[in-house]
mmCIF file of C-alpha atoms in Angstrom:
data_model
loop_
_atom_site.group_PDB
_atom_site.id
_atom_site.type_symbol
_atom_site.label_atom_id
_atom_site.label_comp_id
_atom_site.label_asym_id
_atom_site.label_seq_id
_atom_site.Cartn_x
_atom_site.Cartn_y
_atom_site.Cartn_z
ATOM 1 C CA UNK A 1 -0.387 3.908 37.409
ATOM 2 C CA UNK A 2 -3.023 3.223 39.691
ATOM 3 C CA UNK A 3 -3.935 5.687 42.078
ATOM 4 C CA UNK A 4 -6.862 4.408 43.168
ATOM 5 C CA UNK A 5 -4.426 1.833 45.445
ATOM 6 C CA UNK A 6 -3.767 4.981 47.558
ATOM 7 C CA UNK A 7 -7.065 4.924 49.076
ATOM 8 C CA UNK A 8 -7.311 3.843 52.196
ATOM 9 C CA UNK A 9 -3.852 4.775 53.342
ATOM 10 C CA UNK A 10 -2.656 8.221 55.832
ATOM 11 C CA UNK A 11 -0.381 10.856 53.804
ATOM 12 C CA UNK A 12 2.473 10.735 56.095
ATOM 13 C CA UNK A 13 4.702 12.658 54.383
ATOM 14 C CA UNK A 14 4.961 15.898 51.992
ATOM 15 C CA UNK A 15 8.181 17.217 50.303
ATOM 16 C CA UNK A 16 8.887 19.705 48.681
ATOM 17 C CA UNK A 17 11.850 20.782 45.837
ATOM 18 C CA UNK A 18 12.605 24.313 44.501
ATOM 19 C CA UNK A 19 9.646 26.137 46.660
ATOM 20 C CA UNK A 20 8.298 29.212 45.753
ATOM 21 C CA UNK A 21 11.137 31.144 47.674
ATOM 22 C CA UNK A 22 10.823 35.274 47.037
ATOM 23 C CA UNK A 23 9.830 35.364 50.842
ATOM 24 C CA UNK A 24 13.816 33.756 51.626
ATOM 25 C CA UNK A 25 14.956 37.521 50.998
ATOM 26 C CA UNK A 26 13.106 39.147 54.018
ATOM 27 C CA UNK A 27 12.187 36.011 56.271
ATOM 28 C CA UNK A 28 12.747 32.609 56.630
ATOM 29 C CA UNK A 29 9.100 31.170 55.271
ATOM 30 C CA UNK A 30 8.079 29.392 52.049
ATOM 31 C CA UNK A 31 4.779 29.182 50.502
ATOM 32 C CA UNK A 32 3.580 25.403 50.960
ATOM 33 C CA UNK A 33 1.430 25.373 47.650
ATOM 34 C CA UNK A 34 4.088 26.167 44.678
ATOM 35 C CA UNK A 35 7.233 24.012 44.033
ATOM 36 C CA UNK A 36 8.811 22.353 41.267
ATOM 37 C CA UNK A 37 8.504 19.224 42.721
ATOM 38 C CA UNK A 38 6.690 17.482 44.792
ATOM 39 C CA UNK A 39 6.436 13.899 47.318
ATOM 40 C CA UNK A 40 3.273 12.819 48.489
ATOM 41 C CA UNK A 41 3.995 9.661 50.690
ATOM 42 C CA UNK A 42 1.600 7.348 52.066
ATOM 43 C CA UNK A 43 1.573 5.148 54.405
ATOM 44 C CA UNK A 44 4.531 3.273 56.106
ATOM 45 C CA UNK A 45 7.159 0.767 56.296
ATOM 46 C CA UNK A 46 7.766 -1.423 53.469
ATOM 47 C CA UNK A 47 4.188 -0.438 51.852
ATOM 48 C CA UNK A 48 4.759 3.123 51.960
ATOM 49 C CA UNK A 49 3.803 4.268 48.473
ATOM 50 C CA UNK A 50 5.280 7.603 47.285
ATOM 51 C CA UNK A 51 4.152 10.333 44.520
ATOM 52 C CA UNK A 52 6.468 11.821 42.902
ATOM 53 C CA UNK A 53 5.360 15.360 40.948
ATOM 54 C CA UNK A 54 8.126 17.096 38.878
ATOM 55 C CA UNK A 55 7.932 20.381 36.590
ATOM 56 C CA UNK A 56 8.441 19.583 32.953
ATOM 57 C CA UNK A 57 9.560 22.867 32.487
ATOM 58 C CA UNK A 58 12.490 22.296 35.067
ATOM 59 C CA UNK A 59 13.453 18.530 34.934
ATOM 60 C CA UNK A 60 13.631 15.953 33.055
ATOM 61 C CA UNK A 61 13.911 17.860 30.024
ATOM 62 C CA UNK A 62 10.217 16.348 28.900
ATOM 63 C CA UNK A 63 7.929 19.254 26.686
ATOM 64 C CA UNK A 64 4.638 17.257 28.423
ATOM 65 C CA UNK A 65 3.245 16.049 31.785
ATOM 66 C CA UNK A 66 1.932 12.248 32.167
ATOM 67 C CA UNK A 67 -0.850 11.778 29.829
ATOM 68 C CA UNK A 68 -3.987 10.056 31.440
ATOM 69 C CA UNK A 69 -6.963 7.951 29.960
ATOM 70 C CA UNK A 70 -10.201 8.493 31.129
ATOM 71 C CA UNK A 71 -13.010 6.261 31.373
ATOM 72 C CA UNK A 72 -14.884 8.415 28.201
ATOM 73 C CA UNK A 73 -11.580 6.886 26.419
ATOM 74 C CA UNK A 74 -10.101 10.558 26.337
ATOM 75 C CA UNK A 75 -6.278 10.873 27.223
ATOM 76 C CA UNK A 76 -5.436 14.107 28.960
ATOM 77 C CA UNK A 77 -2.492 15.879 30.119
ATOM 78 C CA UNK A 78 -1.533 17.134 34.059
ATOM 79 C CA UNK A 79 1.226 19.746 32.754
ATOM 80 C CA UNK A 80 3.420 17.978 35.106
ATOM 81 C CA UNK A 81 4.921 14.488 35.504
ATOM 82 C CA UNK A 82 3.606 12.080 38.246
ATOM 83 C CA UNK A 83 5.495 8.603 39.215
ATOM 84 C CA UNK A 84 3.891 6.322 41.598
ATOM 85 C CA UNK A 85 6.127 3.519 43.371
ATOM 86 C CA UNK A 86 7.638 2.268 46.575
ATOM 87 C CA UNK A 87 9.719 4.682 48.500
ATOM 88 C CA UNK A 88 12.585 3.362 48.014
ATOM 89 C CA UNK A 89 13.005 3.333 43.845
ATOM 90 C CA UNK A 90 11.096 6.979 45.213
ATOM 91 C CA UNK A 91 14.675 8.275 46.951
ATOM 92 C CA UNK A 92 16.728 6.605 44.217
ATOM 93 C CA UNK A 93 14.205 8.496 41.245
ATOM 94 C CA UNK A 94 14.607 11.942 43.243
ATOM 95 C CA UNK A 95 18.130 11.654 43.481
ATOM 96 C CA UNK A 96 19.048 10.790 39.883
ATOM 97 C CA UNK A 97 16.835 12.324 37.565
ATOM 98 C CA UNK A 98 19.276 15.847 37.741
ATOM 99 C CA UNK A 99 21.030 15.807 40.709
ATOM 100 C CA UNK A 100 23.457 19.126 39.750
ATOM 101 C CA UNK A 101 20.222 20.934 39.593
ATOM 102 C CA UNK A 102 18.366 19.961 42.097
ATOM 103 C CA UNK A 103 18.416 21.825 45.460
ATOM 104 C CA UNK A 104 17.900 20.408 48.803
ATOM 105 C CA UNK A 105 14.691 18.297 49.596
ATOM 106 C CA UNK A 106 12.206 20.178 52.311
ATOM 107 C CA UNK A 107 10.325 18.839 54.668
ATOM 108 C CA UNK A 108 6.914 20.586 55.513
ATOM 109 C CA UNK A 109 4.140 20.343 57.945
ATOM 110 C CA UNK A 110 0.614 20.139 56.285
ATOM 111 C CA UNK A 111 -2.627 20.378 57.726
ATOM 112 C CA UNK A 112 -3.053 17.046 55.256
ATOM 113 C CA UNK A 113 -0.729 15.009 56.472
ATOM 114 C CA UNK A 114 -1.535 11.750 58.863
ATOM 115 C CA UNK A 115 -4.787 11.746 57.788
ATOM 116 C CA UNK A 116 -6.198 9.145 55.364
ATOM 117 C CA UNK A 117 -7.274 9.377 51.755
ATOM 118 C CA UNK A 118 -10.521 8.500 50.941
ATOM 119 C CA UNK A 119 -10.733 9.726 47.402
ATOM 120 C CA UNK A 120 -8.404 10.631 44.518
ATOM 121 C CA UNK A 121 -9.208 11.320 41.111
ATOM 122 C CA UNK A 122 -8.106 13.208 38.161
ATOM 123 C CA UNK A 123 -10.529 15.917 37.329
ATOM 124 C CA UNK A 124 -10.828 19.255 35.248
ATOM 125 C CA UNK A 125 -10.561 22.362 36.461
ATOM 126 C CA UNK A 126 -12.147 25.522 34.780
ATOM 127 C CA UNK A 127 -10.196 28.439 35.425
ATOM 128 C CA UNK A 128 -10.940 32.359 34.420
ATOM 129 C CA UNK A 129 -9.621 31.780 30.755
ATOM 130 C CA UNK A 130 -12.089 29.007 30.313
ATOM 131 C CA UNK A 131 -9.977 26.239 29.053
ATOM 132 C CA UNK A 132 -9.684 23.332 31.154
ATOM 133 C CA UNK A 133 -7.163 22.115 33.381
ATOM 134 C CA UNK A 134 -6.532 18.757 34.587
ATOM 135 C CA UNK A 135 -5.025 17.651 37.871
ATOM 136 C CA UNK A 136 -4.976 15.392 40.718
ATOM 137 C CA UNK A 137 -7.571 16.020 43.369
ATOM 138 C CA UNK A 138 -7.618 14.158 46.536
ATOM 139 C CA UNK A 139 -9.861 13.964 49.340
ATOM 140 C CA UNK A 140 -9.171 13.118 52.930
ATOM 141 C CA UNK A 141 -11.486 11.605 56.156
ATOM 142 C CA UNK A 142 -11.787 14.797 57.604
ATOM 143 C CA UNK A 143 -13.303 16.190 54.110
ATOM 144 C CA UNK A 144 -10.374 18.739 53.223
ATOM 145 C CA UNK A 145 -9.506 18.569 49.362
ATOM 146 C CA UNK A 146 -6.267 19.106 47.547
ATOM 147 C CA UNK A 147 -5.534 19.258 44.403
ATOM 148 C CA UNK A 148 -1.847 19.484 42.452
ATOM 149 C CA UNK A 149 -2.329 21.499 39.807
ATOM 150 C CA UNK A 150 0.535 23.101 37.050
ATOM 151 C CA UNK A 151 1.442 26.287 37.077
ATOM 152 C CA UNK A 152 3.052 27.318 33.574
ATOM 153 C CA UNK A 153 2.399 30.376 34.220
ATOM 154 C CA UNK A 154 4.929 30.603 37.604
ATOM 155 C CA UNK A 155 7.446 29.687 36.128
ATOM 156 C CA UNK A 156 6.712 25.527 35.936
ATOM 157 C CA UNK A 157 5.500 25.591 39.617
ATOM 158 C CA UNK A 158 3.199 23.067 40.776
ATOM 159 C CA UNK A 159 0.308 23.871 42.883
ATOM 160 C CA UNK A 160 -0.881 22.119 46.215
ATOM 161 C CA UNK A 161 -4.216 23.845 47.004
ATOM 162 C CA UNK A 162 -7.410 23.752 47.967
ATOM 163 C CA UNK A 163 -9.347 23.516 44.374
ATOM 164 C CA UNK A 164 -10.417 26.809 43.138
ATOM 165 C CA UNK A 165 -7.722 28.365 45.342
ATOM 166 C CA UNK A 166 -4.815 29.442 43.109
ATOM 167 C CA UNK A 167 -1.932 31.894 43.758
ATOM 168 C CA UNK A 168 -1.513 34.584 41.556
ATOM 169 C CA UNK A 169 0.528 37.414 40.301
ATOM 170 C CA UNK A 170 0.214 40.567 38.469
ATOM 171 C CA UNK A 171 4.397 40.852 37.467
ATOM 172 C CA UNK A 172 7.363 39.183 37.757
ATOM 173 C CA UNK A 173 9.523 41.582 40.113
ATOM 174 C CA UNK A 174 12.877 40.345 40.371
ATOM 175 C CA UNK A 175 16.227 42.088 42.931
ATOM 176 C CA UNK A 176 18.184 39.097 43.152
ATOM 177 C CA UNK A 177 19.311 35.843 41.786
ATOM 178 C CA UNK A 178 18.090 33.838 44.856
ATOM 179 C CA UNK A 179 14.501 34.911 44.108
ATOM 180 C CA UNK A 180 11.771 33.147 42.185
ATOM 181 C CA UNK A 181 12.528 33.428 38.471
ATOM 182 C CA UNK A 182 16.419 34.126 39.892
ATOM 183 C CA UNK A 183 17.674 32.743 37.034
ATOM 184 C CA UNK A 184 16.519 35.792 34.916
ATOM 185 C CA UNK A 185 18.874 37.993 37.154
ATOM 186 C CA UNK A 186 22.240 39.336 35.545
ATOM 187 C CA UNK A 187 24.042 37.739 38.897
ATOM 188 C CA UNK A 188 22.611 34.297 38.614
ATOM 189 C CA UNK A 189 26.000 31.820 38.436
ATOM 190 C CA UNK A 190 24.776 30.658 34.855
ATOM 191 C CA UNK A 191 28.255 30.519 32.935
ATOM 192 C CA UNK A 192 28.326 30.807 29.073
ATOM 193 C CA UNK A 193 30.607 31.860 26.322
ATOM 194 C CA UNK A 194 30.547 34.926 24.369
ATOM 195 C CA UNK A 195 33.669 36.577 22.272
ATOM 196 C CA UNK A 196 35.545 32.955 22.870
ATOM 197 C CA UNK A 197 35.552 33.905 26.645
ATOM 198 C CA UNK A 198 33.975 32.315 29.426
ATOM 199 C CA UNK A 199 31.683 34.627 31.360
ATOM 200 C CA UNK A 200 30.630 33.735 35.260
ATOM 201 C CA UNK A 201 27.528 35.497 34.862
ATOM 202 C CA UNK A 202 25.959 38.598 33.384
ATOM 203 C CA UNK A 203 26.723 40.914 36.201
ATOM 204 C CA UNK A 204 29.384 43.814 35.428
ATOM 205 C CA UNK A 205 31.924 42.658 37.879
ATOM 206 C CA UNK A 206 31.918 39.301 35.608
ATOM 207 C CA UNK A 207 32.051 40.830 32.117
ATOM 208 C CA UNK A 208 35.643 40.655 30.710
ATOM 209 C CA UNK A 209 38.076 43.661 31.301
ATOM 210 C CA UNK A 210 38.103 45.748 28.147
ATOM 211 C CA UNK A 211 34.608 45.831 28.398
ATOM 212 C CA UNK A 212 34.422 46.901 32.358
ATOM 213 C CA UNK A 213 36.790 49.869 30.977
ATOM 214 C CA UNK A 214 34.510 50.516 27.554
ATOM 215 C CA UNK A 215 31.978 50.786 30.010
ATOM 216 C CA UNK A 216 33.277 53.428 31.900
ATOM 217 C CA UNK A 217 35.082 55.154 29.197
ATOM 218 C CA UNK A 218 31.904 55.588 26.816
ATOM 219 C CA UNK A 219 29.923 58.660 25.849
ATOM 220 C CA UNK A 220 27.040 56.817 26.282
ATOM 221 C CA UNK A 221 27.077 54.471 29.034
ATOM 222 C CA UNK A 222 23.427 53.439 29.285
ATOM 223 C CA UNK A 223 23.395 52.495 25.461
ATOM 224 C CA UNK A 224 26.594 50.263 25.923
ATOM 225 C CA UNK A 225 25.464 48.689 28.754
ATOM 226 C CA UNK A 226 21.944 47.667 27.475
ATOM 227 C CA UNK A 227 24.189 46.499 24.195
ATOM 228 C CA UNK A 228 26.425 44.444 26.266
ATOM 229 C CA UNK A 229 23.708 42.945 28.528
ATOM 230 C CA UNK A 230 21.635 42.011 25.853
ATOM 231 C CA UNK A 231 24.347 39.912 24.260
ATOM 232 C CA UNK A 232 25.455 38.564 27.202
ATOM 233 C CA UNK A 233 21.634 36.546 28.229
ATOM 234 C CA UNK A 234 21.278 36.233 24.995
ATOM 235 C CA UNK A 235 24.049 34.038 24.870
ATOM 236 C CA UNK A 236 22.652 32.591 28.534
ATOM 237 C CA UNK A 237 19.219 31.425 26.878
ATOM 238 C CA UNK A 238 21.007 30.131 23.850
ATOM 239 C CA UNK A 239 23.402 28.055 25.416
ATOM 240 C CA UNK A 240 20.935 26.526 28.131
ATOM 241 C CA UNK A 241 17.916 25.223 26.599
ATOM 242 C CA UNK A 242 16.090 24.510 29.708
ATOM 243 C CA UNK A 243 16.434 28.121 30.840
ATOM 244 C CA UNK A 244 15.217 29.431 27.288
ATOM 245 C CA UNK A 245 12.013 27.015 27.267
ATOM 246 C CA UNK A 246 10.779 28.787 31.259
ATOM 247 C CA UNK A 247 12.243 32.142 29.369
ATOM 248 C CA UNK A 248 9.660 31.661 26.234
ATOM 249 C CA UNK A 249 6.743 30.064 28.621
ATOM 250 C CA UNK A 250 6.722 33.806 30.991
ATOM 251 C CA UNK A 251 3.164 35.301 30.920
ATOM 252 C CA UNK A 252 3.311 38.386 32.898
ATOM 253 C CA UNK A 253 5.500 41.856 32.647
ATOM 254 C CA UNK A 254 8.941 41.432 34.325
ATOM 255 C CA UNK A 255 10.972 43.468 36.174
ATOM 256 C CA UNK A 256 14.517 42.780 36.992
ATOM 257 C CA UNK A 257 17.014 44.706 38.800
ATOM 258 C CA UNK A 258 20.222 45.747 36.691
ATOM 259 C CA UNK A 259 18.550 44.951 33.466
ATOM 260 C CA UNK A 260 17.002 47.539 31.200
ATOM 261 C CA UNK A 261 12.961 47.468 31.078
ATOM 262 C CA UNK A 262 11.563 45.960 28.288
ATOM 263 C CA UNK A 263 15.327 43.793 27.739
ATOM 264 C CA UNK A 264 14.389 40.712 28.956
ATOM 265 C CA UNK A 265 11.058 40.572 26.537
ATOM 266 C CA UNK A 266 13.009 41.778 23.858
ATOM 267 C CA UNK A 267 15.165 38.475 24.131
ATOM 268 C CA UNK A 268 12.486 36.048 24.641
ATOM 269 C CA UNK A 269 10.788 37.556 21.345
ATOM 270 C CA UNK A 270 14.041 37.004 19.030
ATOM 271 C CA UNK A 271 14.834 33.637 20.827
ATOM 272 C CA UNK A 272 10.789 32.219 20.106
#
């Protein structure tokens, strides 16, 4: 990969996969900077050259992000994985690498975009917990940076930002399963199998029968219902390995609607 080549060359287009959506519930906006993928496309025609930056932790089933050498003869990781090549092996790569999990491709406006690179670089990046963090950093003929950082910590997110400008949360509050972390939610459509039945989802409406009527007959219907739920994701997590690795990388407390506090933590300790 030589990204160096880029230089020289407007970024005419940015795309975005999977953006940080938990702003869909009350208004039709998404954040620009936090997706789990990303296109970066520059220039036009047939030498339009395309970026492609996808979250380990949601495609591709890869553990790591592209490994770089540096010039001390170092090799270092982005978190993420970056492909550089033409646009059209670009649409073909986007397309195939998981398309029944992939959502919809979105177009967005950046202040960025039609002017031209002058610089681009992989750098570190020392952040509060003092370890360093490696990324892409680009800068443009007007002098605005960007940088694409990875976001482990939101769940797999990559970050187009300003550096030293990062997003950040306290807790992971979740009311529905079209949110960010969504997939956490009892409602999410993530089928599994428990008791040699097939369950929808999680949600109550979904569990089988005898237990809908269990649950309303019982003298303690908080204590069967936090039984029930907590064998119902844990089947979820153990039957979708790509859901349990973003379930064992969450780093702040989490809050979901319909599940009991502290359940969801619980899980992710006995599934680690």
């Amino acid at each position: 990969m030589q990204l160096e080549t880029l230089i020289g060359s407007p970024l005419t287009g940015i795309e975005v996969c999977e953006p940080w959506a938990k702003a869909l519930t009350t208004q039709p906006a998404v954040r620009q900077d936090l997706a789990g993928a990303f296109v970066l496309t520059f220039g036009s025609g047939h030498t339009a050259t395309s970026l492609i930056c996808t979250s380990p932790l949601r495609y591709l089933h890869s553990p790591k992000g592209t490994v770089f050498g540096l010039a001390s003869g170092d090799a270092v990781s982005l978190g993420y994985r970056i492909t550089q090549c033409d646009v059209t092996d670009a649409s073909a790569l986007r397309n195939a690498v998981s398309p029944t999990q992939w959502a919809p491709w979105i177009r967005l406006a950046h202040s960025a975009t039609a002017q031209t690179l002058n610089h681009i670089d992989v750098t570190a990046e020392i952040w509060a917990a003092g370890s360093p963090s490696w990324g892409v950093d680009m800068t443009f003929a007007s002098g605005q940076r960007l940088r694409l950082n990875y976001r482990a910590d939101i769940d797999g997110c990559i970050e187009l930002a300003e550096p030293g400008h990062h997003f950040q949360i306290d807790r992971i509050t979740v009311d529905g399963p079209e949110q960010d972390f969504g997939w956490l939610h009892p409602a999410a459509p993530l089928d599994f199998i428990l008791d040699d039945q097939v369950w929808r989802s999680a949600k109550v409406a979904d569990w089988p029968h005898a237990l809908r009527k269990a649950l309303q007959s019982h003298q303690v219907p908080e204590a069967f219902y936090c039984q029930t739920m907590r064998r119902a994701l844990m089947a979820r997590f153990q039957q979708r390995p790509l859901l349990r690795q973003r379930l064992l990388a969450l780093r702040y407390p989490v809050q979901v609607k319909d599940v009991p506090e502290g359940l969801i933590e619980e899980i992710a300790q006995a599934l680690a």
